[in-house]
């Protein structure tokens, strides 16, 4: 998506070979007009997949996922990150390890909001190693729902996430695919 790629080139910052800073329009300050266009794009891409719910992970996925859900006219569910098990029997939980942030958390979904009739689209801001996506997939599977696809704003294609998800059979749609980051330089795959 040219709009997002151009914005990354204008306002993104390659901190090092692994991390792209996009705090001024995605992660800290949010550009709602950009999120609106992104939501429309995901909705168009997955329009014929009979999506019944959009799922994202708090916090940076919420803005683009909200617009996606709006344009697909379905509810949005936000997966919560808990630092320790809450021992509730009305939730599904799975452990996620973030290599980028070097933390581990329990990703949580209430049993009330996804069920075996659902066809779920997962939306998230970054795809690195795919740990967060697979965490979301695990929870959706625990609820016996189907996964319609995975929509990603920024894929770091030099990390393993995309390949792992596609190898597992998922329909991954990334709006910007980054092939290389180096000090101050950002390169796209296509
Ligand atoms: P993975 O899920 O694909 O394996 O990625 P990883 O665990 O390594 O990333 C975990 C967190 O780090 C996610 O945010 C993800 O959005 C963020 N992240 C990964 N790579 C980058 C990057 O290059 N730049 C930025 N800005 N963020 C990156 P999170 O912990 O879910 O935080 P939140 O911002 O959604 O609250």
PDB file of C-alpha atoms and ligand atoms in Angstrom:
ATOM      1  CA  UNK A   1       0.000   0.000   0.000  1.00  0.00           C
ATOM      2  CA  UNK A   2       1.766   3.097  -1.284  1.00  0.00           C
ATOM      3  CA  UNK A   3       0.187   5.457   1.238  1.00  0.00           C
ATOM      4  CA  UNK A   4       1.610   3.494   4.184  1.00  0.00           C
ATOM      5  CA  UNK A   5       4.985   2.866   2.525  1.00  0.00           C
ATOM      6  CA  UNK A   6       5.403   6.584   1.761  1.00  0.00           C
ATOM      7  CA  UNK A   7       4.443   7.492   5.315  1.00  0.00           C
ATOM      8  CA  UNK A   8       6.997   5.008   6.679  1.00  0.00           C
ATOM      9  CA  UNK A   9       9.661   6.561   4.443  1.00  0.00           C
ATOM     10  CA  UNK A  10       8.678  10.089   5.504  1.00  0.00           C
ATOM     11  CA  UNK A  11       8.102   9.584   9.237  1.00  0.00           C
ATOM     12  CA  UNK A  12       9.492   6.163  10.199  1.00  0.00           C
ATOM     13  CA  UNK A  13      12.918   5.743  11.683  1.00  0.00           C
ATOM     14  CA  UNK A  14      15.121   2.660  11.457  1.00  0.00           C
ATOM     15  CA  UNK A  15      16.572   2.515  14.948  1.00  0.00           C
ATOM     16  CA  UNK A  16      18.849  -0.382  14.040  1.00  0.00           C
ATOM     17  CA  UNK A  17      18.752  -3.492  11.812  1.00  0.00           C
ATOM     18  CA  UNK A  18      15.721  -4.891  13.645  1.00  0.00           C
ATOM     19  CA  UNK A  19      13.495  -2.109  14.908  1.00  0.00           C
ATOM     20  CA  UNK A  20      11.463   0.465  12.991  1.00  0.00           C
ATOM     21  CA  UNK A  21      10.131   3.362  15.035  1.00  0.00           C
ATOM     22  CA  UNK A  22       6.680   4.549  13.924  1.00  0.00           C
ATOM     23  CA  UNK A  23       5.656   6.343  17.100  1.00  0.00           C
ATOM     24  CA  UNK A  24       4.484   9.498  15.340  1.00  0.00           C
ATOM     25  CA  UNK A  25       1.637   7.864  13.360  1.00  0.00           C
ATOM     26  CA  UNK A  26       0.998   4.303  14.658  1.00  0.00           C
ATOM     27  CA  UNK A  27       2.400   3.378  18.082  1.00  0.00           C
ATOM     28  CA  UNK A  28       2.132   6.509  20.208  1.00  0.00           C
ATOM     29  CA  UNK A  29       0.543   9.332  18.240  1.00  0.00           C
ATOM     30  CA  UNK A  30      -2.037   7.849  15.848  1.00  0.00           C
ATOM     31  CA  UNK A  31      -3.107   9.236  12.452  1.00  0.00           C
ATOM     32  CA  UNK A  32      -6.854   8.468  12.312  1.00  0.00           C
ATOM     33  CA  UNK A  33      -7.167   9.293   8.594  1.00  0.00           C
ATOM     34  CA  UNK A  34      -4.422   6.796   7.774  1.00  0.00           C
ATOM     35  CA  UNK A  35      -6.122   4.210  10.025  1.00  0.00           C
ATOM     36  CA  UNK A  36      -9.383   4.808   8.192  1.00  0.00           C
ATOM     37  CA  UNK A  37      -7.791   4.125   4.794  1.00  0.00           C
ATOM     38  CA  UNK A  38      -6.021   1.047   6.202  1.00  0.00           C
ATOM     39  CA  UNK A  39      -9.302  -0.256   7.630  1.00  0.00           C
ATOM     40  CA  UNK A  40     -10.983   0.174   4.237  1.00  0.00           C
ATOM     41  CA  UNK A  41      -8.125  -1.654   2.515  1.00  0.00           C
ATOM     42  CA  UNK A  42      -8.306  -4.672   4.860  1.00  0.00           C
ATOM     43  CA  UNK A  43     -12.106  -4.719   4.597  1.00  0.00           C
ATOM     44  CA  UNK A  44     -11.902  -4.736   0.777  1.00  0.00           C
ATOM     45  CA  UNK A  45      -9.247  -7.465   0.765  1.00  0.00           C
ATOM     46  CA  UNK A  46     -11.228  -9.784   3.070  1.00  0.00           C
ATOM     47  CA  UNK A  47     -14.709  -8.708   1.853  1.00  0.00           C
ATOM     48  CA  UNK A  48     -15.627 -12.104   0.343  1.00  0.00           C
ATOM     49  CA  UNK A  49     -14.335 -14.202   3.241  1.00  0.00           C
ATOM     50  CA  UNK A  50     -17.491 -13.961   5.383  1.00  0.00           C
ATOM     51  CA  UNK A  51     -15.654 -12.473   8.349  1.00  0.00           C
ATOM     52  CA  UNK A  52     -17.857 -12.403  11.473  1.00  0.00           C
ATOM     53  CA  UNK A  53     -15.400 -10.831  13.955  1.00  0.00           C
ATOM     54  CA  UNK A  54     -12.161  -8.845  13.864  1.00  0.00           C
ATOM     55  CA  UNK A  55      -9.615  -9.666  16.584  1.00  0.00           C
ATOM     56  CA  UNK A  56      -6.570  -7.615  17.552  1.00  0.00           C
ATOM     57  CA  UNK A  57      -4.032  -7.474  20.361  1.00  0.00           C
ATOM     58  CA  UNK A  58      -3.795  -4.484  22.648  1.00  0.00           C
ATOM     59  CA  UNK A  59      -2.636  -1.825  22.184  1.00  0.00           C
ATOM     60  CA  UNK A  60      -1.328  -0.659  18.801  1.00  0.00           C
ATOM     61  CA  UNK A  61      -3.544  -2.969  16.749  1.00  0.00           C
ATOM     62  CA  UNK A  62      -6.702  -1.376  18.119  1.00  0.00           C
ATOM     63  CA  UNK A  63      -6.852   1.687  15.846  1.00  0.00           C
ATOM     64  CA  UNK A  64      -6.506  -0.075  12.463  1.00  0.00           C
ATOM     65  CA  UNK A  65      -8.623  -3.019  13.653  1.00  0.00           C
ATOM     66  CA  UNK A  66     -11.450  -0.684  14.700  1.00  0.00           C
ATOM     67  CA  UNK A  67     -11.724   0.783  11.209  1.00  0.00           C
ATOM     68  CA  UNK A  68     -11.463  -2.677   9.650  1.00  0.00           C
ATOM     69  CA  UNK A  69     -14.341  -3.909  11.819  1.00  0.00           C
ATOM     70  CA  UNK A  70     -16.326  -0.776  11.027  1.00  0.00           C
ATOM     71  CA  UNK A  71     -16.021  -1.310   7.254  1.00  0.00           C
ATOM     72  CA  UNK A  72     -16.739  -5.041   7.536  1.00  0.00           C
ATOM     73  CA  UNK A  73     -19.657  -4.182   9.835  1.00  0.00           C
ATOM     74  CA  UNK A  74     -18.663  -6.751  12.478  1.00  0.00           C
ATOM     75  CA  UNK A  75     -17.598  -6.508  16.155  1.00  0.00           C
ATOM     76  CA  UNK A  76     -13.994  -5.945  17.230  1.00  0.00           C
ATOM     77  CA  UNK A  77     -12.482  -8.051  20.016  1.00  0.00           C
ATOM     78  CA  UNK A  78      -9.297  -6.895  21.776  1.00  0.00           C
ATOM     79  CA  UNK A  79      -7.087  -9.650  23.165  1.00  0.00           C
ATOM     80  CA  UNK A  80      -5.685  -8.606  26.538  1.00  0.00           C
ATOM     81  CA  UNK A  81      -2.145  -9.044  27.772  1.00  0.00           C
ATOM     82  CA  UNK A  82      -2.020 -10.221  31.383  1.00  0.00           C
ATOM     83  CA  UNK A  83       1.265 -10.380  33.276  1.00  0.00           C
ATOM     84  CA  UNK A  84       0.180 -13.463  35.230  1.00  0.00           C
ATOM     85  CA  UNK A  85      -2.561 -16.031  35.027  1.00  0.00           C
ATOM     86  CA  UNK A  86      -5.809 -14.706  36.386  1.00  0.00           C
ATOM     87  CA  UNK A  87      -7.113 -18.237  37.047  1.00  0.00           C
ATOM     88  CA  UNK A  88     -10.547 -17.490  35.678  1.00  0.00           C
ATOM     89  CA  UNK A  89     -12.488 -20.280  34.010  1.00  0.00           C
ATOM     90  CA  UNK A  90     -14.369 -17.931  31.703  1.00  0.00           C
ATOM     91  CA  UNK A  91     -11.280 -17.101  29.608  1.00  0.00           C
ATOM     92  CA  UNK A  92      -8.897 -18.790  27.196  1.00  0.00           C
ATOM     93  CA  UNK A  93      -5.216 -18.001  27.779  1.00  0.00           C
ATOM     94  CA  UNK A  94      -1.962 -18.698  25.961  1.00  0.00           C
ATOM     95  CA  UNK A  95       1.607 -17.640  26.640  1.00  0.00           C
ATOM     96  CA  UNK A  96       3.320 -15.276  24.184  1.00  0.00           C
ATOM     97  CA  UNK A  97       7.013 -14.434  24.151  1.00  0.00           C
ATOM     98  CA  UNK A  98       8.054 -11.161  22.530  1.00  0.00           C
ATOM     99  CA  UNK A  99      11.623 -11.352  21.291  1.00  0.00           C
ATOM    100  CA  UNK A 100      11.597  -7.691  20.248  1.00  0.00           C
ATOM    101  CA  UNK A 101      10.606  -6.500  23.725  1.00  0.00           C
ATOM    102  CA  UNK A 102      12.052  -9.448  25.650  1.00  0.00           C
ATOM    103  CA  UNK A 103       8.891 -10.030  27.666  1.00  0.00           C
ATOM    104  CA  UNK A 104       6.411 -12.848  28.194  1.00  0.00           C
ATOM    105  CA  UNK A 105       2.689 -12.429  28.838  1.00  0.00           C
ATOM    106  CA  UNK A 106      -0.564 -14.393  28.923  1.00  0.00           C
ATOM    107  CA  UNK A 107      -2.749 -13.434  25.981  1.00  0.00           C
ATOM    108  CA  UNK A 108      -6.386 -13.627  27.062  1.00  0.00           C
ATOM    109  CA  UNK A 109      -9.759 -13.993  25.336  1.00  0.00           C
ATOM    110  CA  UNK A 110     -13.105 -14.102  27.123  1.00  0.00           C
ATOM    111  CA  UNK A 111     -15.140 -17.196  26.221  1.00  0.00           C
ATOM    112  CA  UNK A 112     -18.148 -14.892  25.699  1.00  0.00           C
ATOM    113  CA  UNK A 113     -16.966 -13.223  22.521  1.00  0.00           C
ATOM    114  CA  UNK A 114     -15.751 -15.887  20.051  1.00  0.00           C
ATOM    115  CA  UNK A 115     -17.459 -19.208  19.359  1.00  0.00           C
ATOM    116  CA  UNK A 116     -17.592 -22.050  16.853  1.00  0.00           C
ATOM    117  CA  UNK A 117     -19.789 -20.043  14.460  1.00  0.00           C
ATOM    118  CA  UNK A 118     -17.143 -17.360  14.033  1.00  0.00           C
ATOM    119  CA  UNK A 119     -14.814 -16.669  11.133  1.00  0.00           C
ATOM    120  CA  UNK A 120     -12.170 -14.370  12.545  1.00  0.00           C
ATOM    121  CA  UNK A 121      -9.870 -11.836  10.882  1.00  0.00           C
ATOM    122  CA  UNK A 122      -6.760 -11.007  12.948  1.00  0.00           C
ATOM    123  CA  UNK A 123      -5.305  -7.486  12.538  1.00  0.00           C
ATOM    124  CA  UNK A 124      -2.014  -6.327  14.062  1.00  0.00           C
ATOM    125  CA  UNK A 125       0.469  -3.513  13.554  1.00  0.00           C
ATOM    126  CA  UNK A 126       3.760  -5.442  13.260  1.00  0.00           C
ATOM    127  CA  UNK A 127       4.714  -8.924  12.135  1.00  0.00           C
ATOM    128  CA  UNK A 128       8.186  -9.911  13.319  1.00  0.00           C
ATOM    129  CA  UNK A 129       8.599 -13.527  14.442  1.00  0.00           C
ATOM    130  CA  UNK A 130       4.878 -14.215  14.459  1.00  0.00           C
ATOM    131  CA  UNK A 131       4.641 -14.987  18.159  1.00  0.00           C
ATOM    132  CA  UNK A 132       1.746 -12.585  18.776  1.00  0.00           C
ATOM    133  CA  UNK A 133      -0.123 -13.836  15.673  1.00  0.00           C
ATOM    134  CA  UNK A 134       0.265 -17.467  16.700  1.00  0.00           C
ATOM    135  CA  UNK A 135      -0.906 -16.527  20.205  1.00  0.00           C
ATOM    136  CA  UNK A 136      -4.056 -15.006  18.709  1.00  0.00           C
ATOM    137  CA  UNK A 137      -4.505 -18.063  16.460  1.00  0.00           C
ATOM    138  CA  UNK A 138      -4.209 -20.409  19.478  1.00  0.00           C
ATOM    139  CA  UNK A 139      -6.951 -18.542  21.334  1.00  0.00           C
ATOM    140  CA  UNK A 140      -9.266 -18.491  18.305  1.00  0.00           C
ATOM    141  CA  UNK A 141      -8.715 -22.233  17.870  1.00  0.00           C
ATOM    142  CA  UNK A 142      -9.472 -22.816  21.575  1.00  0.00           C
ATOM    143  CA  UNK A 143     -12.823 -21.127  20.897  1.00  0.00           C
ATOM    144  CA  UNK A 144     -13.305 -23.568  17.946  1.00  0.00           C
ATOM    145  CA  UNK A 145     -13.614 -20.667  15.510  1.00  0.00           C
ATOM    146  CA  UNK A 146     -12.108 -20.416  12.018  1.00  0.00           C
ATOM    147  CA  UNK A 147      -9.330 -18.014  11.030  1.00  0.00           C
ATOM    148  CA  UNK A 148     -10.243 -16.027   7.900  1.00  0.00           C
ATOM    149  CA  UNK A 149      -6.864 -14.332   7.595  1.00  0.00           C
ATOM    150  CA  UNK A 150      -4.155 -12.234   9.177  1.00  0.00           C
ATOM    151  CA  UNK A 151      -3.900  -8.547   8.206  1.00  0.00           C
ATOM    152  CA  UNK A 152      -0.655  -6.779   9.082  1.00  0.00           C
ATOM    153  CA  UNK A 153       0.336  -3.130   8.698  1.00  0.00           C
ATOM    154  CA  UNK A 154       4.119  -3.588   8.720  1.00  0.00           C
ATOM    155  CA  UNK A 155       5.794  -6.914   8.026  1.00  0.00           C
ATOM    156  CA  UNK A 156       9.503  -7.225   8.695  1.00  0.00           C
ATOM    157  CA  UNK A 157      10.065  -9.793   5.959  1.00  0.00           C
ATOM    158  CA  UNK A 158      13.629 -10.486   7.095  1.00  0.00           C
ATOM    159  CA  UNK A 159      12.209 -12.097  10.233  1.00  0.00           C
ATOM    160  CA  UNK A 160      10.394 -15.440  10.321  1.00  0.00           C
ATOM    161  CA  UNK A 161       6.766 -14.486  11.017  1.00  0.00           C
ATOM    162  CA  UNK A 162       5.392 -14.264   7.462  1.00  0.00           C
ATOM    163  CA  UNK A 163       6.930 -17.567   6.392  1.00  0.00           C
ATOM    164  CA  UNK A 164       5.726 -19.356   9.530  1.00  0.00           C
ATOM    165  CA  UNK A 165       2.144 -18.137   9.056  1.00  0.00           C
ATOM    166  CA  UNK A 166       2.013 -18.920   5.328  1.00  0.00           C
ATOM    167  CA  UNK A 167       3.590 -22.359   5.927  1.00  0.00           C
ATOM    168  CA  UNK A 168       0.834 -23.003   8.470  1.00  0.00           C
ATOM    169  CA  UNK A 169      -1.741 -22.233   5.741  1.00  0.00           C
ATOM    170  CA  UNK A 170      -2.936 -18.762   6.727  1.00  0.00           C
ATOM    171  CA  UNK A 171      -3.939 -15.985   4.322  1.00  0.00           C
ATOM    172  CA  UNK A 172      -1.537 -13.192   5.322  1.00  0.00           C
ATOM    173  CA  UNK A 173      -1.995  -9.716   3.833  1.00  0.00           C
ATOM    174  CA  UNK A 174       0.728  -7.207   4.774  1.00  0.00           C
ATOM    175  CA  UNK A 175       0.355  -3.599   3.647  1.00  0.00           C
ATOM    176  CA  UNK A 176       4.076  -2.788   3.837  1.00  0.00           C
ATOM    177  CA  UNK A 177       6.761  -5.447   3.570  1.00  0.00           C
ATOM    178  CA  UNK A 178      10.197  -4.391   4.754  1.00  0.00           C
ATOM    179  CA  UNK A 179      13.143  -6.316   3.347  1.00  0.00           C
ATOM    180  CA  UNK A 180      15.892  -4.468   5.172  1.00  0.00           C
ATOM    181  CA  UNK A 181      16.495  -1.995   7.950  1.00  0.00           C
ATOM    182  CA  UNK A 182      19.838  -0.400   8.579  1.00  0.00           C
ATOM    183  CA  UNK A 183      20.895   2.682  10.426  1.00  0.00           C
ATOM    184  CA  UNK A 184      18.644   5.364   8.934  1.00  0.00           C
ATOM    185  CA  UNK A 185      17.620   3.310   5.864  1.00  0.00           C
ATOM    186  CA  UNK A 186      14.372   1.458   5.112  1.00  0.00           C
ATOM    187  CA  UNK A 187      13.971  -0.877   2.120  1.00  0.00           C
ATOM    188  CA  UNK A 188      10.766  -2.568   0.902  1.00  0.00           C
ATOM    189  CA  UNK A 189      10.316  -5.985  -0.661  1.00  0.00           C
ATOM    190  CA  UNK A 190       8.074  -4.700  -3.464  1.00  0.00           C
TER     191      UNK A 190
HETATM  192  P1  LIG B   1       6.044 -11.145  16.853  1.00  0.00           P
HETATM  193  O1  LIG B   1       4.780 -11.110  17.631  1.00  0.00           O
HETATM  194  O2  LIG B   1       5.830 -11.012  15.379  1.00  0.00           O
HETATM  195  O3  LIG B   1       6.904 -12.309  17.201  1.00  0.00           O
HETATM  196  O4  LIG B   1       6.828  -9.859  17.261  1.00  0.00           O
HETATM  197  P2  LIG B   1       7.530  -9.548  18.624  1.00  0.00           P
HETATM  198  O5  LIG B   1       6.965 -10.439  19.683  1.00  0.00           O
HETATM  199  O6  LIG B   1       8.975  -9.563  18.393  1.00  0.00           O
HETATM  200  O7  LIG B   1       6.977  -8.081  18.855  1.00  0.00           O
HETATM  201  C1  LIG B   1       6.273  -7.786  19.973  1.00  0.00           C
HETATM  202  C2  LIG B   1       5.939  -6.343  20.097  1.00  0.00           C
HETATM  203  O8  LIG B   1       6.942  -5.543  19.484  1.00  0.00           O
HETATM  204  C3  LIG B   1       4.650  -5.952  19.460  1.00  0.00           C
HETATM  205  O9  LIG B   1       4.150  -4.846  20.173  1.00  0.00           O
HETATM  206  C4  LIG B   1       5.096  -5.487  18.095  1.00  0.00           C
HETATM  207  O10 LIG B   1       4.137  -4.623  17.550  1.00  0.00           O
HETATM  208  C5  LIG B   1       6.350  -4.782  18.440  1.00  0.00           C
HETATM  209  N1  LIG B   1       7.322  -4.708  17.367  1.00  0.00           N
HETATM  210  C6  LIG B   1       7.975  -5.704  16.753  1.00  0.00           C
HETATM  211  N2  LIG B   1       8.855  -5.223  15.880  1.00  0.00           N
HETATM  212  C7  LIG B   1       8.741  -3.874  15.937  1.00  0.00           C
HETATM  213  C8  LIG B   1       9.389  -2.798  15.259  1.00  0.00           C
HETATM  214  O11 LIG B   1      10.270  -2.966  14.411  1.00  0.00           O
HETATM  215  N3  LIG B   1       8.972  -1.552  15.602  1.00  0.00           N
HETATM  216  C9  LIG B   1       8.015  -1.308  16.514  1.00  0.00           C
HETATM  217  N4  LIG B   1       7.673  -0.032  16.750  1.00  0.00           N
HETATM  218  N5  LIG B   1       7.388  -2.292  17.186  1.00  0.00           N
HETATM  219  C10 LIG B   1       7.763  -3.546  16.880  1.00  0.00           C
HETATM  220  P3  LIG B   1       3.377  -5.016  21.481  1.00  0.00           P
HETATM  221  O12 LIG B   1       4.198  -5.550  22.575  1.00  0.00           O
HETATM  222  O13 LIG B   1       2.168  -5.839  21.169  1.00  0.00           O
HETATM  223  O14 LIG B   1       3.044  -3.565  21.881  1.00  0.00           O
HETATM  224  P4  LIG B   1       1.893  -2.586  21.470  1.00  0.00           P
HETATM  225  O15 LIG B   1       2.571  -1.428  20.827  1.00  0.00           O
HETATM  226  O16 LIG B   1       0.938  -3.239  20.517  1.00  0.00           O
HETATM  227  O17 LIG B   1       1.258  -2.298  22.759  1.00  0.00           O
END
